[in-house]
Structures are given as C-alpha cells and as structure tokens.
Short mmCIF file of C-alpha atoms in Angstrom, two decimals:
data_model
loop_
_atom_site.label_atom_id
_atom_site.label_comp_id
_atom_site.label_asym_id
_atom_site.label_seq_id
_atom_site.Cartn_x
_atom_site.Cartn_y
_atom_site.Cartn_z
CA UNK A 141 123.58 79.22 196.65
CA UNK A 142 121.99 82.72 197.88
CA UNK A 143 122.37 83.50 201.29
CA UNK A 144 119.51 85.89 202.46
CA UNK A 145 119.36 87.95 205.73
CA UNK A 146 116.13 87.88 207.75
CA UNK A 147 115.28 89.45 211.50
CA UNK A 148 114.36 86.68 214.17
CA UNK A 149 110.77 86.32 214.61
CA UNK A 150 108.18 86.33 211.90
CA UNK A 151 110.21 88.33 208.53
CA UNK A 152 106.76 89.12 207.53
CA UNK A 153 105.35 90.72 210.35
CA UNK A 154 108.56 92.13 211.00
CA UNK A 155 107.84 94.04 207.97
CA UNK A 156 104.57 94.73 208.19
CA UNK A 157 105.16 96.21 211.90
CA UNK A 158 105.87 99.65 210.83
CA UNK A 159 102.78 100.03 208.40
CA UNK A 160 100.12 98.11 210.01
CA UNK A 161 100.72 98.61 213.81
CA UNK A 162 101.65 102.85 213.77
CA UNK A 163 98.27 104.03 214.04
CA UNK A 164 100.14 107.78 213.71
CA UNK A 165 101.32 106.62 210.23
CA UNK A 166 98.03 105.44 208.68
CA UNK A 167 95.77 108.07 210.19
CA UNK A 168 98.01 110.63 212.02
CA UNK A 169 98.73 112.38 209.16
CA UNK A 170 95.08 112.29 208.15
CA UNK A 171 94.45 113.21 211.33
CA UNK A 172 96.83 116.64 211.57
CA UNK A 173 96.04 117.84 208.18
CA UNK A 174 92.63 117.77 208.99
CA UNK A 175 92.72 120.24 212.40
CA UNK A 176 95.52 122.20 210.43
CA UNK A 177 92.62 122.97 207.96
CA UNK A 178 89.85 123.81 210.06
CA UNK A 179 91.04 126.92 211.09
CA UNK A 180 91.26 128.36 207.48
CA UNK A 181 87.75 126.85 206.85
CA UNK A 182 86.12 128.72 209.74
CA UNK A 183 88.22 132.09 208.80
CA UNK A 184 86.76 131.87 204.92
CA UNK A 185 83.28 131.52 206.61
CA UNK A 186 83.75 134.32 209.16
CA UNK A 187 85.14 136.29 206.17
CA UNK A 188 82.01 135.17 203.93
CA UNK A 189 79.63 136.18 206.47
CA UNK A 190 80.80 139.18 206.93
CA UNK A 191 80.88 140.04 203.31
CA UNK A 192 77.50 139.20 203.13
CA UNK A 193 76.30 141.11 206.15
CA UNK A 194 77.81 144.08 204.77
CA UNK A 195 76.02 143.43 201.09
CA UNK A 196 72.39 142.36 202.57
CA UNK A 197 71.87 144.49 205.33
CA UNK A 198 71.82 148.36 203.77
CA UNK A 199 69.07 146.82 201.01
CA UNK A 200 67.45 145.61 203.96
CA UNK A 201 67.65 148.83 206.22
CA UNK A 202 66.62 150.54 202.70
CA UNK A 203 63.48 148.38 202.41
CA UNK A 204 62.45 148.76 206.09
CA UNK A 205 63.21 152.11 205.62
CA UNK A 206 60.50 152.20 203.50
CA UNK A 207 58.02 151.20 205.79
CA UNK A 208 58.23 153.54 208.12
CA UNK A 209 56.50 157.25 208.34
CA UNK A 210 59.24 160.21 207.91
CA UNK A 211 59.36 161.27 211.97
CA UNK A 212 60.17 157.20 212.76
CA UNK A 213 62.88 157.40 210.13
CA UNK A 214 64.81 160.61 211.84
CA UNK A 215 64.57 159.22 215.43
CA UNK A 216 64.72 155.17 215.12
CA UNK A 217 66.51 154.77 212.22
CA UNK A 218 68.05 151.64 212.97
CA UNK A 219 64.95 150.13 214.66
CA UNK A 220 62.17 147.91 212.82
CA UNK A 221 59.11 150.01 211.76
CA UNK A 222 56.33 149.98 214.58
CA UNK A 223 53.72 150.24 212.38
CA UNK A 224 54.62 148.95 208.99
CA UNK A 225 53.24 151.35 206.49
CA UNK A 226 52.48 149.51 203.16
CA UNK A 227 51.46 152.52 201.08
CA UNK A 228 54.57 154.38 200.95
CA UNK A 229 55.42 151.63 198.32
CA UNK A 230 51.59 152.40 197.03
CA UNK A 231 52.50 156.41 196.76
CA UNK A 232 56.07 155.83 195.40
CA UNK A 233 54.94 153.78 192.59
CA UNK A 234 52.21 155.88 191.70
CA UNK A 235 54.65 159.28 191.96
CA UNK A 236 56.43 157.97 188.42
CA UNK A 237 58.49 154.84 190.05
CA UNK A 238 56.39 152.70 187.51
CA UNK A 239 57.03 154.82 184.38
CA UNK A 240 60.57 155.31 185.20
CA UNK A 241 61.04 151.59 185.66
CA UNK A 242 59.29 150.80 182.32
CA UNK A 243 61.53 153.30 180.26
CA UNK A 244 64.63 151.77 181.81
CA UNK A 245 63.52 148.07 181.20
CA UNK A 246 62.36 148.93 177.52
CA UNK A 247 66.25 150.72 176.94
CA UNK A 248 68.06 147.96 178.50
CA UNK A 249 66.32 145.37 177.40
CA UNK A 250 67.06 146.83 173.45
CA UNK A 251 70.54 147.81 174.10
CA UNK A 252 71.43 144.34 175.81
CA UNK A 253 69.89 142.33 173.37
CA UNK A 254 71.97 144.53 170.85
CA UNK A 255 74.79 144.39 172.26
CA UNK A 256 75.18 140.74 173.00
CA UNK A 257 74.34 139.81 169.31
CA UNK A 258 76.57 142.69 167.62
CA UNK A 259 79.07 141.41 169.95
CA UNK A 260 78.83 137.41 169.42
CA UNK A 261 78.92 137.63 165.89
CA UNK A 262 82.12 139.94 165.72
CA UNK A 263 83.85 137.78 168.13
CA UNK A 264 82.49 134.60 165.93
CA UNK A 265 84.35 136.03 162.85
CA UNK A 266 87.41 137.39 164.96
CA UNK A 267 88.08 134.02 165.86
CA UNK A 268 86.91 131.30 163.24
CA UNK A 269 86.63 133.43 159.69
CA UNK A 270 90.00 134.26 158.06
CA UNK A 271 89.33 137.94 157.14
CA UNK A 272 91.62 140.52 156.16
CA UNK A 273 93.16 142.83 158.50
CA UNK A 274 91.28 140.57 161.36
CA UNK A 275 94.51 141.69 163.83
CA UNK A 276 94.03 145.69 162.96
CA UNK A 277 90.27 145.28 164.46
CA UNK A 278 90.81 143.43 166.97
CA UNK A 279 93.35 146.80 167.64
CA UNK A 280 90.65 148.70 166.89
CA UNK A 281 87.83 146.84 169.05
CA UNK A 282 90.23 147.33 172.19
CA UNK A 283 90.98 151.18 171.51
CA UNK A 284 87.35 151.65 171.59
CA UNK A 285 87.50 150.32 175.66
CA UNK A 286 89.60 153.06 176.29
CA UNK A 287 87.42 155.59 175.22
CA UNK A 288 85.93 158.09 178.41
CA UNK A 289 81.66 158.58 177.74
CA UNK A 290 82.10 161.93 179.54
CA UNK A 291 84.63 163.45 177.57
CA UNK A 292 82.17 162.52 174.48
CA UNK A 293 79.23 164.66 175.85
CA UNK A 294 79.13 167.75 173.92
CA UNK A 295 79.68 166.00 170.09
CA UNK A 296 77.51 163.00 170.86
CA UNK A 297 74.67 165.77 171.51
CA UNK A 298 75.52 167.26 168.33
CA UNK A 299 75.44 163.91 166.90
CA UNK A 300 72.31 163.05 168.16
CA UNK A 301 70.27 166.10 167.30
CA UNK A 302 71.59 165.80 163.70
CA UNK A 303 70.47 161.98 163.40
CA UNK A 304 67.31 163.51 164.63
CA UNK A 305 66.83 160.87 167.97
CA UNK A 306 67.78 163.25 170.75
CA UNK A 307 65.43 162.88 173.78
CA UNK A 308 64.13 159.91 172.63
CA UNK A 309 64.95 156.52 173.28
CA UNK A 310 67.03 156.02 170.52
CA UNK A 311 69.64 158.23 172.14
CA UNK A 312 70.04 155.65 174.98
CA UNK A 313 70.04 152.58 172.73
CA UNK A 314 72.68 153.60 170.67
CA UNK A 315 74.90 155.14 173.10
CA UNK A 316 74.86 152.14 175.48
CA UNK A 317 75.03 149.62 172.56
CA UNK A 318 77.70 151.47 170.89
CA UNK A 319 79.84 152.11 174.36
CA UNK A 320 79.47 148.46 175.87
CA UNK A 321 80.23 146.70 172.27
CA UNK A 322 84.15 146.60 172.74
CA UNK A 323 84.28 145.17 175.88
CA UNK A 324 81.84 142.33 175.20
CA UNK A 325 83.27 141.67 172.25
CA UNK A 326 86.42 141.19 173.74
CA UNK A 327 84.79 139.36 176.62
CA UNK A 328 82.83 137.16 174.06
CA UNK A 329 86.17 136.43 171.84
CA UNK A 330 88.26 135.34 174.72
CA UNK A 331 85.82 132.80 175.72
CA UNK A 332 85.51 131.28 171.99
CA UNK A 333 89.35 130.77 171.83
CA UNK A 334 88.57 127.96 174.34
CA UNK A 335 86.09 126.70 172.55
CA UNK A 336 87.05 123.41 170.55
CA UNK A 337 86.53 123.96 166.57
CA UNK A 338 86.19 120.20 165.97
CA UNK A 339 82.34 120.25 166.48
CA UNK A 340 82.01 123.21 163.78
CA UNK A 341 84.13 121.44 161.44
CA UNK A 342 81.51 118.49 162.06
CA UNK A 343 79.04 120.85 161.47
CA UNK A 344 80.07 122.02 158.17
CA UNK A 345 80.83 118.82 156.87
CA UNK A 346 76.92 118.08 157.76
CA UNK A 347 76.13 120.71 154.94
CA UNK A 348 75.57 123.53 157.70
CA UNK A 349 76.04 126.82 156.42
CA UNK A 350 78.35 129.39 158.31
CA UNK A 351 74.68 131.06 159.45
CA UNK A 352 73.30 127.96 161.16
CA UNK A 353 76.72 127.12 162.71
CA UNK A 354 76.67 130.33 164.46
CA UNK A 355 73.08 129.88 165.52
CA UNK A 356 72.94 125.46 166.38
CA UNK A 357 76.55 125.09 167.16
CA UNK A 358 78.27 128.00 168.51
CA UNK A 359 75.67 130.16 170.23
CA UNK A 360 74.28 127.09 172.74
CA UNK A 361 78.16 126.40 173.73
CA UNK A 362 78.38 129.76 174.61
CA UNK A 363 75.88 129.98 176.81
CA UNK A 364 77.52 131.34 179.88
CA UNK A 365 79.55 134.07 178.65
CA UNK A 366 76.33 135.13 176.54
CA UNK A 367 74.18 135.64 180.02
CA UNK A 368 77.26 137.25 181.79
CA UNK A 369 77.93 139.98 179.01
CA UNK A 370 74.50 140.39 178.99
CA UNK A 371 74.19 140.60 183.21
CA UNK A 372 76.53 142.75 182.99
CA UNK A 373 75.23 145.48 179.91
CA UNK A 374 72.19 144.96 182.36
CA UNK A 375 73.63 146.22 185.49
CA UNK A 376 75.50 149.29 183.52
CA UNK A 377 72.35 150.11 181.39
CA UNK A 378 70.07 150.09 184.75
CA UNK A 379 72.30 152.22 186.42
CA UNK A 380 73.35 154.89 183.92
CA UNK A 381 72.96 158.21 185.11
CA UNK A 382 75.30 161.01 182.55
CA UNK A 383 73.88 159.92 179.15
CA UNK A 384 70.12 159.41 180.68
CA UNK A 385 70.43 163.13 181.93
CA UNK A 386 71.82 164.83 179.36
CA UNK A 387 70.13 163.29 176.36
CA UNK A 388 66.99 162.77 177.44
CA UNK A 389 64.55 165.86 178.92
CA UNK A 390 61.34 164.57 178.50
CA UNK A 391 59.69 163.25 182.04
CA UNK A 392 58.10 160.40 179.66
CA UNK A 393 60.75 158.99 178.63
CA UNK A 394 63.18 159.49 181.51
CA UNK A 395 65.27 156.35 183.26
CA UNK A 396 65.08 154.99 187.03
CA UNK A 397 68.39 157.05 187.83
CA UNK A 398 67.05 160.37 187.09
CA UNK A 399 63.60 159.68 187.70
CA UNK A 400 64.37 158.74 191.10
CA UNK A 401 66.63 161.89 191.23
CA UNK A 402 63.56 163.86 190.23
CA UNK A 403 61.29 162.92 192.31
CA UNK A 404 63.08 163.37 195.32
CA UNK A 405 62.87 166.77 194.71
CA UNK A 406 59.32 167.02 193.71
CA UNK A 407 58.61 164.46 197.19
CA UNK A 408 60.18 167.35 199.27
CA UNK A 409 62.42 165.33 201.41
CA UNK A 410 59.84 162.78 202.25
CA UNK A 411 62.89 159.81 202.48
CA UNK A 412 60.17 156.64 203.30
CA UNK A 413 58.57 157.17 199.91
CA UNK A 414 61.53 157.93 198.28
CA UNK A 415 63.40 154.43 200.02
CA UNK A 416 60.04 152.46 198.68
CA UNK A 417 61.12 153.52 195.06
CA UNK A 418 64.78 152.85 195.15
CA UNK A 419 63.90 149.15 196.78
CA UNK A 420 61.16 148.89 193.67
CA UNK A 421 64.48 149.87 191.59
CA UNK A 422 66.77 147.44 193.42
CA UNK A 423 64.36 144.17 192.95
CA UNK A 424 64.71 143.78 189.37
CA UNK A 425 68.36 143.51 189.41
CA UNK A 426 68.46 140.76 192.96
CA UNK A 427 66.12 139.20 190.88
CA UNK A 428 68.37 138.86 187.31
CA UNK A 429 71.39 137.93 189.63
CA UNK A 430 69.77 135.21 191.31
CA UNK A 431 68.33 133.50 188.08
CA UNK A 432 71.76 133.63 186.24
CA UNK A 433 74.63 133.23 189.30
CA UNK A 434 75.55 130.30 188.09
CA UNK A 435 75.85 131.31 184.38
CA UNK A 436 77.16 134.67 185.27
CA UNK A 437 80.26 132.98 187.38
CA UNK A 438 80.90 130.26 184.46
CA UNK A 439 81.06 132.91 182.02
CA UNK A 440 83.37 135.27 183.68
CA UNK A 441 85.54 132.72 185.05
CA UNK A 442 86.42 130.99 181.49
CA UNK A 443 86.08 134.02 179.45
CA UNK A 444 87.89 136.69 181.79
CA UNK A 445 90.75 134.27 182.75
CA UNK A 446 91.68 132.95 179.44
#
C-alpha cells in the first residue's frame, strides 16, 4: 500500500492556486516587460526622427532656396519664399543643368551596367567554376580595392591620350568601370557563397548550359545584391568630381559635378539659380533610392555581413 500526502481542502485547487489565482504571475510579467520596453521604443523614434530631420531638411531649404530671388536669399534665408519664383528652375536648366545631367546619366548608366555584369560573372566563376589559381585572384581582385584614383592621375592621362579616348566619354566609362569592379566583385561573391548550389546542380542536370545557368538560375536569385552594387556605382558615378575634371575639357561632354561647378562661375554668384540646378541634380538620385530601398537594404545586409 502507497501512502500519499495531500493539503486539506481541495488537492487540486490547492495546486492550481498559485497559477490560476496570481494575476502578477500570468500577466505581471507581461505586464513589466512591456513598460520596461516603451522607453527604448520612444528613444529609437526620437533618435529616427531626428536623423531624418537632419537628412530632409537641407534638400528642402536647398529646394526652397531655389525659389526665391537672390536679395530674399541673403536676408530671410531660413524663411519660406514670399513670392515663389518658378523660373529660376526655368533659367538653371536652360544655363547647361540639362546637358550636364544628360552626360552624367549616359556615363553612369554605361559604367553601371558594366560594372555590375563584369562583376557578376567574375564572382559567378570565383565561386562555382573550379579554375586555376581561383585563390591568387581573388588576392588580386582585393589589392585592386586598395588602390587610391588620385595618386593614378598623371599615368591614367597618359594612358588615356595614348588609347586615343581622352575628353571623351570613354575616359569616364572606363575609369569608373575599371575602379568600382573590385569592390563589387567582392560585394557580388560574398553574397553567392550564401547562395544554395542545389538549384544549379538541378539546372545542369536539366541540360542547361553553364551560360543559361548564369542567366535563368543565378542572376534572378541575386537580385538584391545586383540593384545594391549597382545603387551604389550609381551614387559614386553621379557624384564623381577628380576624374570628370581632369579628363574631360570639353563643355559638351562635361558631368553634373563640374558643370554645376562651372556655371556657378559663369551665373556670377546668383545662388537661387544655382540651388534650382543642384535640386534638378539631387532628384534623380531620391528618386533611384526610393524605387530600390528595399532591394538596396536586402542586398547589403546578406552580401556585406556574410
């Protein structure tokens, strides 16, 4: 016989007192965690807002800026335009704003789309071909991040005058393909070692060739480190300023950067016009960051941290 030891009362409830009638145990906790973490909340969004008061608001001064007449800018300059005055935009783009912003969209536009295919295929056969001296490259590839443009002025000129595409726009294609291609190779590589091999291998056994892999397999999966690397050849290749100077003389063929730089000499310190054309320059950039956030973030955050 087993002799068991039970409280007076109902053994049950006797157990089930501590669980079901502590209201601090079942939702105290809950309840403490909860206020604990509202502070932090409300410091990220104080911390957020301010970040993005301090991003917004020069574009915005910059594009109100823009508006107003050159007397209004000196004595209200942090004040809203009184009488909004549309064709400063009108006189900046006719002053060269729109050539200058053609040139730089035809050079980036080339170099990015060079660079990010240059760059996806070496990466592709850094990481899934097995090709002689593949760890020697990849050396190779890295030592060519490390590499200063500046110090490289005076032989690249010499190199470009003797390939005969100095002050054209052939200088600026090259130089920003050739400059930006070990980093987003790099960038590119890191985010295929993540990448699982089983669907190629599916591929293959399909009867795809090693081209059409690259093209229907491994190309759509990398989809967001493809639009970061090429945001971010974008945002370097709009904002050049050394190579677009020194390589290029022409006024034809010359870039926002020193365009801009130009013509604020030639304006003769009239700042509205000259704030119309850098917000004209700003725009196209908001506007590629805005369409690809979400790809941009993706990409950096699986490629960058692997």
């Amino acid at each position: 016989m087993t002799l068991t030891m039970e409280p007076k009362g109902r053994p049950s409830e006797a157990r089930a007192l501590p669980l079901a009638r502590d209201p601090w145990r079942r939702t105290g906790g809950a309840a403490v965690r909860g206020r604990t973490g509202v502070l932090p909340r409300v410091l990220a969004y104080c911390g957020l807002a301010a970040l993005a008061v301090a991003v917004l608001y020069p574009l915005c001064w910059m594009a109100l800026s823009g508006l107003k007449s050159n007397g209004e800018l000196f004595t209200a300059p942090w004040s809203l335009p009184a009488h909004p005055r549309w064709d400063n935009y009108a006189d900046a783009w006719n002053q060269g704003t729109l050539r200058y912003l053609l040139n730089s969209a035809l050079v980036t536009s080339a170099s990015v789309l060079a660079v990010v295919l240059i760059s996806a295929w070496a990466a592709y056969g850094l990481t899934r071909l097995d090709i002689p001296l593949a760890r020697p490259a990849l050396l190779l590839v890295l030592g060519g991040m490390m590499l200063s443009p500046t110090v490289a002025l005076v032989p690249l000129a010499q190199l470009l005058q003797a390939l005969h595409i100095y002050d054209t726009y052939w200088a600026l294609i090259v130089l920003y393909t050739a400059f930006k291609l070990p980093f987003t190779t790099f960038l590119i590589r890191a985010y295929l070692l993540s990448l699982p091999s089983e669907v190629e291998e599916a591929a293959h056994l399909d009867g795809a060739s090693r081209w059409q892999t690259f093209w229907q397999v491994v190309v759509p999966m990398s989809r967001p480190i493809l639009v970061s690397a090429a945001m971010l050849q974008t945002l370097f290749c709009w904002n050049e300023y050394a190579f677009a100077l020194v390589f290029v003389t022409d006024d034809r063929l010359k870039t926002l950067p020193v365009g801009l730089a130009d013509m604020a000499g030639r304006l003769n310190s009239d700042w509205p016009i000259l704030f119309a054309g850098l917000t004209i320059a700003a725009l196209p950039m908001i506007i590629v960051f805005l369409l690809g956030q979400r790809h941009f973030i993706r990409g950096l955050a699986e490629g960058v941290g692997k």
